[in-house]
Coordinates of C-alpha atoms (C1' of nucleotides) in Angstrom, one line a residue:
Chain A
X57 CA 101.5 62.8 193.2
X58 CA 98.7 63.7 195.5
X59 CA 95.9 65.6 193.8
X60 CA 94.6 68.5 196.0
X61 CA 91.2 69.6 195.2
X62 CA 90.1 72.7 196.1
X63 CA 86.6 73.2 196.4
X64 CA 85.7 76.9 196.1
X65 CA 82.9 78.0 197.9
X66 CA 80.2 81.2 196.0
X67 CA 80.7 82.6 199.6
X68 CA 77.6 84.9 199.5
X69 CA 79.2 87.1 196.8
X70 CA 77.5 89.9 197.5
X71 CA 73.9 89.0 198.7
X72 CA 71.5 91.0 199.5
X73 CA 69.8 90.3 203.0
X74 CA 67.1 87.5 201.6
X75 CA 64.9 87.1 204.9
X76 CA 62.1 84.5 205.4
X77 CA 58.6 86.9 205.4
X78 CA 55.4 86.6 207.3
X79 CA 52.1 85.4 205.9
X80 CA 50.5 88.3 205.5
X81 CA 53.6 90.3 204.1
X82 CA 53.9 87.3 201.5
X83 CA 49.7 87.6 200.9
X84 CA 50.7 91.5 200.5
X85 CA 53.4 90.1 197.9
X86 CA 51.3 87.9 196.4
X87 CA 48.8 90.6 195.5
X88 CA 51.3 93.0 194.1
X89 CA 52.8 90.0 191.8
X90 CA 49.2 89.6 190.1
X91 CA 48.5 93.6 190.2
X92 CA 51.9 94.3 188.6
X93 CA 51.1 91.1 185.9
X94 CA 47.4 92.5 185.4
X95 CA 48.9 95.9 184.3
X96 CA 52.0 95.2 182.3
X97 CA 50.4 91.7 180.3
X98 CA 47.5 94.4 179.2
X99 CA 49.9 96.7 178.0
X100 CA 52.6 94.6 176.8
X101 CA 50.9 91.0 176.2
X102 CA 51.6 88.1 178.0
X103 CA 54.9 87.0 175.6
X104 CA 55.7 90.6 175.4
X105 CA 56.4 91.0 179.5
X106 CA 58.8 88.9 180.8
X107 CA 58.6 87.1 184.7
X108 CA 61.8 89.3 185.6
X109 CA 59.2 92.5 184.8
X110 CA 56.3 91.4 186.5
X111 CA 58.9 90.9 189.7
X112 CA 60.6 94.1 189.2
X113 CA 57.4 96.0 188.9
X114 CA 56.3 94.7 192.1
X115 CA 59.8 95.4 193.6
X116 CA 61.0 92.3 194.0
X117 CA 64.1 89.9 192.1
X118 CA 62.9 87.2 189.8
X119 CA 64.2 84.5 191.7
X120 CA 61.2 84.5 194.1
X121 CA 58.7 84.0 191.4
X122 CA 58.0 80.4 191.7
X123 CA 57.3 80.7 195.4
X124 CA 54.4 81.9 194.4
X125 CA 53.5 80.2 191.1
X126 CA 54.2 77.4 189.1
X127 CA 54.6 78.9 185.8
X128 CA 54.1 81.7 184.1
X129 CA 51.1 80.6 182.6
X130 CA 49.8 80.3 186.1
X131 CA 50.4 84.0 186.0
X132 CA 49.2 84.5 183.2
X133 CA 45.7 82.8 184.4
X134 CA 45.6 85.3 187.6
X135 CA 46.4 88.2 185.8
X136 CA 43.7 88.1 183.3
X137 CA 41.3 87.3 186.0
X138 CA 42.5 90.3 188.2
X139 CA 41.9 92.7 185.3
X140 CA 38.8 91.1 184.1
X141 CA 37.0 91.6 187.4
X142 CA 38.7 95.1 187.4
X143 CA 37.0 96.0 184.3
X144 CA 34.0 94.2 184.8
X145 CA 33.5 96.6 188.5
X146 CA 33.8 99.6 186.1
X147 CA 31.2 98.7 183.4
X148 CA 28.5 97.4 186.3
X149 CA 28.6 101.0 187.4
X150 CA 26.8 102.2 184.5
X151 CA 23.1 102.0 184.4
X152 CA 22.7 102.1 180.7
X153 CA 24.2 101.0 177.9
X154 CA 25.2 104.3 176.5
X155 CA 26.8 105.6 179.5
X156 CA 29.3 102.1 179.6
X157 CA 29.4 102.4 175.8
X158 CA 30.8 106.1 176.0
X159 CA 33.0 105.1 178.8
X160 CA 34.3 102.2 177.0
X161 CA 35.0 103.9 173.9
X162 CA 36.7 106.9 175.5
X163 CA 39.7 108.5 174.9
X164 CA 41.2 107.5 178.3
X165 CA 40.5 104.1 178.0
X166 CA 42.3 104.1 174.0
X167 CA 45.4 105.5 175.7
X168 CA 45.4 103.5 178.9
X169 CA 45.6 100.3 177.5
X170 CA 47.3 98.9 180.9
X171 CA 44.6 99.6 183.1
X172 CA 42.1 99.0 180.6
X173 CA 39.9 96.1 178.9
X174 CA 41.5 92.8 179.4
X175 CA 39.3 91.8 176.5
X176 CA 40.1 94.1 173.9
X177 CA 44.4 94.3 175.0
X178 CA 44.4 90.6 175.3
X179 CA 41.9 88.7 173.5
X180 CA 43.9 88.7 170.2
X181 CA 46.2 86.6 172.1
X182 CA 43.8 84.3 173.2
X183 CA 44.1 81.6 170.7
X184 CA 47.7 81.3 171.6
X185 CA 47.6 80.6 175.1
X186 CA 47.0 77.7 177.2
X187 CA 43.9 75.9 178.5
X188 CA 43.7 77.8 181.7
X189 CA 43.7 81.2 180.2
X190 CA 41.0 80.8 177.7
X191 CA 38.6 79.4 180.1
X192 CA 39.1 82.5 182.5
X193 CA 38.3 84.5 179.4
X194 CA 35.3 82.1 178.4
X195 CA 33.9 82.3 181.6
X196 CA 34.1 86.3 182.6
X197 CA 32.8 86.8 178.8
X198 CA 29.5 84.5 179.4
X199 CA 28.6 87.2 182.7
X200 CA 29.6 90.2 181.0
X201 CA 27.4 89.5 178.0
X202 CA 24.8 88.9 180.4
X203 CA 25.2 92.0 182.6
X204 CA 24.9 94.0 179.4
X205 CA 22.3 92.2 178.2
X206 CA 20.3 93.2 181.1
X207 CA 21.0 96.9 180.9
X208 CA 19.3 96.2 177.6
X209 CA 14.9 97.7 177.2
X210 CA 12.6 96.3 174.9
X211 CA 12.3 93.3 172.4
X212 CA 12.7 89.8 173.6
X213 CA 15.0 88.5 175.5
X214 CA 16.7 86.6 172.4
X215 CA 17.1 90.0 171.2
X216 CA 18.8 91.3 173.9
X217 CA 20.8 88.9 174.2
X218 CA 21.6 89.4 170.3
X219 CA 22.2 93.0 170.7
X220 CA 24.6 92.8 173.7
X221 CA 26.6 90.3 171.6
X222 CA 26.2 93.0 168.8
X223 CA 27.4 95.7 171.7
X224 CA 30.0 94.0 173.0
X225 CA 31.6 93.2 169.6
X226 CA 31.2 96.9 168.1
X227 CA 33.0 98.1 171.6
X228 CA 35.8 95.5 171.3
X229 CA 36.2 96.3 167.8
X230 CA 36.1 99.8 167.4
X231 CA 38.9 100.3 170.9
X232 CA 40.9 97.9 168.6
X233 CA 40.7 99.8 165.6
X234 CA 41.5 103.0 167.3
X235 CA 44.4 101.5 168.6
X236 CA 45.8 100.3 166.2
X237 CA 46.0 103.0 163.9
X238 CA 48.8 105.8 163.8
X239 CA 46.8 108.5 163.0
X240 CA 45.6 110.2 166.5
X241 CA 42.7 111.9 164.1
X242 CA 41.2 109.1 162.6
X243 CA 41.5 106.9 165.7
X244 CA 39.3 110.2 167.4
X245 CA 36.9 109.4 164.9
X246 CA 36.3 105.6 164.5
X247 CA 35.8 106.4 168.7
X248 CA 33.4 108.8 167.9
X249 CA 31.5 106.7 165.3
X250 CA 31.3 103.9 167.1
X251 CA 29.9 105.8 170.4
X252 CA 27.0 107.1 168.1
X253 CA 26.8 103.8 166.6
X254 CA 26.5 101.4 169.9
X255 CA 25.5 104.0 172.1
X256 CA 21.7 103.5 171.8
X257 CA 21.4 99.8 171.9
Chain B
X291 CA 111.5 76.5 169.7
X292 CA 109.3 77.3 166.3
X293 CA 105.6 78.0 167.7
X294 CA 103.5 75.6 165.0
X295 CA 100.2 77.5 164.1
X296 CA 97.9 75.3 162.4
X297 CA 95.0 76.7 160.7
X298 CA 91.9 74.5 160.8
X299 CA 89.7 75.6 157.8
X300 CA 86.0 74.1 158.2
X301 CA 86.7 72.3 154.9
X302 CA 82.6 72.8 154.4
X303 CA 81.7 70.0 156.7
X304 CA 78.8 68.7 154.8
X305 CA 77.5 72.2 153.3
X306 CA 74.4 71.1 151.0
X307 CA 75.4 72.9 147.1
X308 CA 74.0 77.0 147.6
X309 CA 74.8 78.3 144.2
X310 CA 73.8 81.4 142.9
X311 CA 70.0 81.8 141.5
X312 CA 68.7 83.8 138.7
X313 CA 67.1 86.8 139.4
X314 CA 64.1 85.7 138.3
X315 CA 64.2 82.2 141.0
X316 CA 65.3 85.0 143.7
X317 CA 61.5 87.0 142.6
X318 CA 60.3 84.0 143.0
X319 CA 61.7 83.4 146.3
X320 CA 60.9 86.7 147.5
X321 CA 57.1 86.4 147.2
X322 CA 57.4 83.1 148.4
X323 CA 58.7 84.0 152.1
X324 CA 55.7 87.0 152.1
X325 CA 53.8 84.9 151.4
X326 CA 55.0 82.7 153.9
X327 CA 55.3 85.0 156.3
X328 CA 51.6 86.7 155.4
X329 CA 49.9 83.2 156.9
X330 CA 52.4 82.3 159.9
X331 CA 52.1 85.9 161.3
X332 CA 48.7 86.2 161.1
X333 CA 48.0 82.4 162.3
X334 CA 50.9 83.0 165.2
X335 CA 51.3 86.8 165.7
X336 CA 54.8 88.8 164.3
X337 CA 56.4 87.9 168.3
X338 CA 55.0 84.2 167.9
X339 CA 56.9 83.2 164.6
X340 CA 60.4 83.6 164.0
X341 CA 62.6 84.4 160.6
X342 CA 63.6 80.8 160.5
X343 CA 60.0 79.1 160.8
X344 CA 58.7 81.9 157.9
X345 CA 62.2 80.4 155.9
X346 CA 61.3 76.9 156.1
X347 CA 57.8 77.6 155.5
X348 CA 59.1 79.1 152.0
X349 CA 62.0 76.3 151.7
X350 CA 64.9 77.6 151.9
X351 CA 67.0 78.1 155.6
X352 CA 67.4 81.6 157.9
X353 CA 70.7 82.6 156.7
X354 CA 69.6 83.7 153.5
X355 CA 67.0 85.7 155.0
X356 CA 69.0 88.7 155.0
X357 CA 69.7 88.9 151.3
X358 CA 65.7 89.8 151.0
X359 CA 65.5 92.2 153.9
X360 CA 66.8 94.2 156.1
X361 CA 65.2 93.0 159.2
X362 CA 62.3 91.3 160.8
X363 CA 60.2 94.2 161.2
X364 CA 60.6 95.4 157.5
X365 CA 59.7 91.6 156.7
X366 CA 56.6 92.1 159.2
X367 CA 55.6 95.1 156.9
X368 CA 56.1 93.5 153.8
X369 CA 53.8 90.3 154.9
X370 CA 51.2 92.8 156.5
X371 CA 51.0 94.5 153.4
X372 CA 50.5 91.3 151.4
X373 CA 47.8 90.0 153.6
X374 CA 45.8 93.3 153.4
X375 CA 45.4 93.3 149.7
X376 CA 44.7 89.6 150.3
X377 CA 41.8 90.8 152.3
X378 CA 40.5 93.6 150.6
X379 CA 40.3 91.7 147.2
X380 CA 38.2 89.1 148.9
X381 CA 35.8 92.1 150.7
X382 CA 35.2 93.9 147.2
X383 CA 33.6 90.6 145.6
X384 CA 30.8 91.6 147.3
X385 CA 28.3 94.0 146.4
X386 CA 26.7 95.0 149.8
X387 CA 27.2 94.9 153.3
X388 CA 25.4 92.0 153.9
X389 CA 27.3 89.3 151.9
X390 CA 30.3 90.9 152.9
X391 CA 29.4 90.7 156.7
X392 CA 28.1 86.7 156.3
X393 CA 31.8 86.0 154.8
X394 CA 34.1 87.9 157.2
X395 CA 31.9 86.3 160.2
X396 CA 31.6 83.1 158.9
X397 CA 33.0 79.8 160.5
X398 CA 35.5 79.2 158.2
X399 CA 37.2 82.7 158.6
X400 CA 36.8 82.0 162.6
X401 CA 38.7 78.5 162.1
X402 CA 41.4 80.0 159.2
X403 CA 43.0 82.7 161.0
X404 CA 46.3 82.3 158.8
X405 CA 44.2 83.2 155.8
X406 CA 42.2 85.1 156.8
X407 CA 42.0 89.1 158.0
X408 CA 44.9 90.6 158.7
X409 CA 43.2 93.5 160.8
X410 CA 41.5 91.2 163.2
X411 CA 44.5 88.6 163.6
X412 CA 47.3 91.4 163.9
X413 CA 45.1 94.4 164.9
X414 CA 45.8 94.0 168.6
X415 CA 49.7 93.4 168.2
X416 CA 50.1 97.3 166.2
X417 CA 50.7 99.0 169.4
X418 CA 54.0 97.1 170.2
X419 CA 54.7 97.5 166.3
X420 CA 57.9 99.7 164.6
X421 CA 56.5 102.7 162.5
X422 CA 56.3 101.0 159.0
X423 CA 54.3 98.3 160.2
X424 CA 51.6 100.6 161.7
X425 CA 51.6 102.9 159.2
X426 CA 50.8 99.7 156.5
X427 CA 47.7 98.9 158.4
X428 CA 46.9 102.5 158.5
X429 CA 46.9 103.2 154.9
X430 CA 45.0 100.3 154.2
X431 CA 42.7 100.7 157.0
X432 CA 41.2 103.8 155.3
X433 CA 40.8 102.3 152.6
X434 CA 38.5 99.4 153.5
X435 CA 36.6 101.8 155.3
X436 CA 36.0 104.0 151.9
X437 CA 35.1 100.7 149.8
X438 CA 32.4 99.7 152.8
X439 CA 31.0 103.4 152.7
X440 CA 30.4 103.0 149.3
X441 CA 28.5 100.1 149.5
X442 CA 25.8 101.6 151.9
X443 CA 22.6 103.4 150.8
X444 CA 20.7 105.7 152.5
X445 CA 21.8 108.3 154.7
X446 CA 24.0 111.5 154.3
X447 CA 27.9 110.4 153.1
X448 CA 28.7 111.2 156.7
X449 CA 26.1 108.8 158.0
X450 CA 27.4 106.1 155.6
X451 CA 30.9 106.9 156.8
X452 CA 30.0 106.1 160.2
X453 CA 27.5 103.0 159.9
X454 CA 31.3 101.8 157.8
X455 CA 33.3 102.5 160.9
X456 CA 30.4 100.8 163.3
X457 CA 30.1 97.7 160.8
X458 CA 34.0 97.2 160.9
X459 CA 34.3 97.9 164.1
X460 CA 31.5 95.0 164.9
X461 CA 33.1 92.6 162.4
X462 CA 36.8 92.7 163.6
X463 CA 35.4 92.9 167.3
X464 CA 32.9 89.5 167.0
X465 CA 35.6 87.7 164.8
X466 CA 38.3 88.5 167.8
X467 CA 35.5 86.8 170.5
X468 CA 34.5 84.4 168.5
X469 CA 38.2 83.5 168.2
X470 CA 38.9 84.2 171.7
X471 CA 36.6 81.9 173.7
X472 CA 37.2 78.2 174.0
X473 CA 33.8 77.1 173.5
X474 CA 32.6 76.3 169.8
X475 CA 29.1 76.8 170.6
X476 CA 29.3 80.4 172.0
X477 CA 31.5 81.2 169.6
X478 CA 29.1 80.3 166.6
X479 CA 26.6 82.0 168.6
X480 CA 28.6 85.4 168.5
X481 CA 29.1 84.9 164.7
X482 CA 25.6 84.8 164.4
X483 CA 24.4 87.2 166.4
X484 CA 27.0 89.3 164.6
X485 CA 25.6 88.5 161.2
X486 CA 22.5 89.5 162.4
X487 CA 23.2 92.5 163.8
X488 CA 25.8 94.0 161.2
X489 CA 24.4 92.4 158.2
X490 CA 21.6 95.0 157.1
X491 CA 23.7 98.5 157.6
Chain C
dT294 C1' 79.4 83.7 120.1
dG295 C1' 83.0 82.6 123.4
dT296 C1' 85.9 83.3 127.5
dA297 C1' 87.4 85.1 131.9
dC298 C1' 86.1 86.9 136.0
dA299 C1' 83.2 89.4 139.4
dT300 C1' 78.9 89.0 141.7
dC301 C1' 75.9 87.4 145.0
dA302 C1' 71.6 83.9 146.5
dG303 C1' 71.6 80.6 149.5
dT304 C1' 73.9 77.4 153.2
dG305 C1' 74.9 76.2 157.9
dA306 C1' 77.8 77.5 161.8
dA307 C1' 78.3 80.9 165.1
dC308 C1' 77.3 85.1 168.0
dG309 C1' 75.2 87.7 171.7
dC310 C1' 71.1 88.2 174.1
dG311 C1' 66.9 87.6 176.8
dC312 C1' 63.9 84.4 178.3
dG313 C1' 61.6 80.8 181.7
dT314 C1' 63.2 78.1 185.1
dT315 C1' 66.3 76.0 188.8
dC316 C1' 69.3 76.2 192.6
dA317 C1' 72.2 77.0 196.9
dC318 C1' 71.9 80.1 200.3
dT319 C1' 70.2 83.5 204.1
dG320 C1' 68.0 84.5 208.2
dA321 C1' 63.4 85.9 210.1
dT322 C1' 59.2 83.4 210.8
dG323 C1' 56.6 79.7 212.6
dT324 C1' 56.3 75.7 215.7
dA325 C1' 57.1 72.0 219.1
dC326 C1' 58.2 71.4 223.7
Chain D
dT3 C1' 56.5 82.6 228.5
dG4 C1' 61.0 80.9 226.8
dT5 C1' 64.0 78.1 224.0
dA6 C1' 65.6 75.2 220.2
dC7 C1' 64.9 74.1 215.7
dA8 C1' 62.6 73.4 211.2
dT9 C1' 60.6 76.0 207.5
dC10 C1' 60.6 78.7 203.6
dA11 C1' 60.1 83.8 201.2
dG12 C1' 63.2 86.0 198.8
dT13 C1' 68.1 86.7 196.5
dG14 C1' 71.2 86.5 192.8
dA15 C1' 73.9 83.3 190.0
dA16 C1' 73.4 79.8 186.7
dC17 C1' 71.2 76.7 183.2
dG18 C1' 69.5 75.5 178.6
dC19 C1' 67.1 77.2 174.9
dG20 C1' 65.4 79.9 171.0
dC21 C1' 65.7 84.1 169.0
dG22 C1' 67.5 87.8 165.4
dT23 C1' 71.4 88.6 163.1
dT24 C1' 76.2 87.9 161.1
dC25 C1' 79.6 85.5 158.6
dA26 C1' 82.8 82.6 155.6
dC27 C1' 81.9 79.9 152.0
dT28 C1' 80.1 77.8 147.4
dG29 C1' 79.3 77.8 142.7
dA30 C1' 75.9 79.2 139.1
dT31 C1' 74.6 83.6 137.2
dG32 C1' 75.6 87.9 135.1
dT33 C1' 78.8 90.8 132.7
dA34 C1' 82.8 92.9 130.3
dC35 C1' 85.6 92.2 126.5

DNA sequence: TGTACATCAGTGAACGCGCGTTCACTGATGTAC
DNA sequence: TGTACATCAGTGAACGCGCGTTCACTGATGTAC
């Protein structure tokens, strides 16, 4: 008895046309990955949104992920930083603390939780995730108390720096609170409270 | 030919004795895995622990999970529920604001997440919560802000209802940094700063 | 009170599913000459 | 500039794993008489 061993070959079942891209079109991809992450990881959190999302959202398959990163952490790590400096270029556009303050604690930024504060949709998470991500959050953190703290007038600067702490806090808190509860009304009003409250830092 | 069938029965390969319990032991058991599950979820979030580790936790094994609920979620409600009233009998101990502020932001509440409160650990995760659940933190979320209200002085009842919002708001919001950054000092410096800030409503 | 039987709390194996990650493969891009 | 060849971005199937949930089973509890 000779054995006869067929070896069956996947013969490209079906593939799609899987071309080798140029730099910049992979920079372009690269971009869209993080963008796409940045959004959906606010919304979602990072264990919530899945690498096969992220990829899909930025119109590509899954397989091609770890051309671009290591692990999802690394992801992860990008992402945050991508919407932190998002958020952070929104809040240096105000020149005192009431007009960030009301912008913060809007009724857009409630709903919009994917283009919103990283801080607030992901700092809950925080003390679950890995060493990487929590220093990206540390650091953006440190400047943003201090950019606040210098929109601040009046009293020393121990104070100030006291009070954006204080400011920063009451905003993180009070977009929390309104998002959390089910009640469209009294989410309207902790918003509303909180603006009068932190407003006039 | 006669076609055999031979029936393999599992012949309880090495089941441990699970006998019936009295319905008093299954009481027991039942506010055992809340309990359980009140610390893992709020130390891991509802995503981060699963039925099993909340079973173990409560000694006993997943399968008999199902004879105590119908599902994780209404488990998830149950244990929210439970860590509420957990909180909210700590919080009326006090009789104004500003013991009540130096507990919730002290550094044992920063370090004992699992124990601690259930709005600032689970607060973030609502929006990606079933009904029940949000509707729990809801109900008792009003709640805690009565009890606050009533421990202010000063000020019209609508005045007090807001500087309640604003002081909860701050609390949950400093607790959540304080959590979220990686560095001890600055997060003992947000505590602080906090304290101060929220502490004299 | 005693007996015969139905109930069901808890066990541990199993199911289907989605996840993060890996892999063989394709063919345009990039490079060496 | 043109050619021959190596590289590698992206594809889609596959892997192992943990999850929520289901299930057959056990035997003490609970109940009907």
């Amino acid at each position: 008895m000779i054995p006869i061993i067929i070896i069956v070959k996947p013969e490209n079942s079906g593939q799609e046309a899987a071309m080798r891209v140029s730099r910049e079109q992979m920079a372009e991809t690269h971009e869209q990955i993080v963008d796409a992450a940045a959004r959906l990881f606010r919304a979602g959190g990072f264990d919530g949104v899945s690498v096969d999302a992220v990829m899909q959202q930025a119109g590509l398959t899954h397989g091609g992920f770890y051309r671009h990163f290591r692990s999802k952490d690394e992801l992860a790590a990008a992402a945050l930083r991508r919407a932190l400096e998002r958020g952070a270029a929104r809040m240096e556009k105000h020149e005192n603390l009431g007009a960030m303050v009301a912008d913060y604690l809007s009724e857009r930024h409630c709903h919009d939780r994917g283009n919103g504060c990283a801080i607030t949709a992901l700092g809950g998470d925080m003390a679950r995730q890995g060493k990487g991500v929590r220093a990206v959050l540390t650091a953006h953190l440190r400047r943003r108390l201090e950019r606040i703290a210098r929109l601040l007038r009046g009293g020393t600067e121990a104070s100030r720096r006291r009070r954006a702490i204080a400011a920063l806090s009451g905003m993180v808190g009070a977009l929390t609170l309104a998002r959390a509860v089910d009640d469209p009304d009294l989410a309207a009003e902790i918003l509303a409270s909180a603006r009068a409250s932190f407003g006039d830092g």
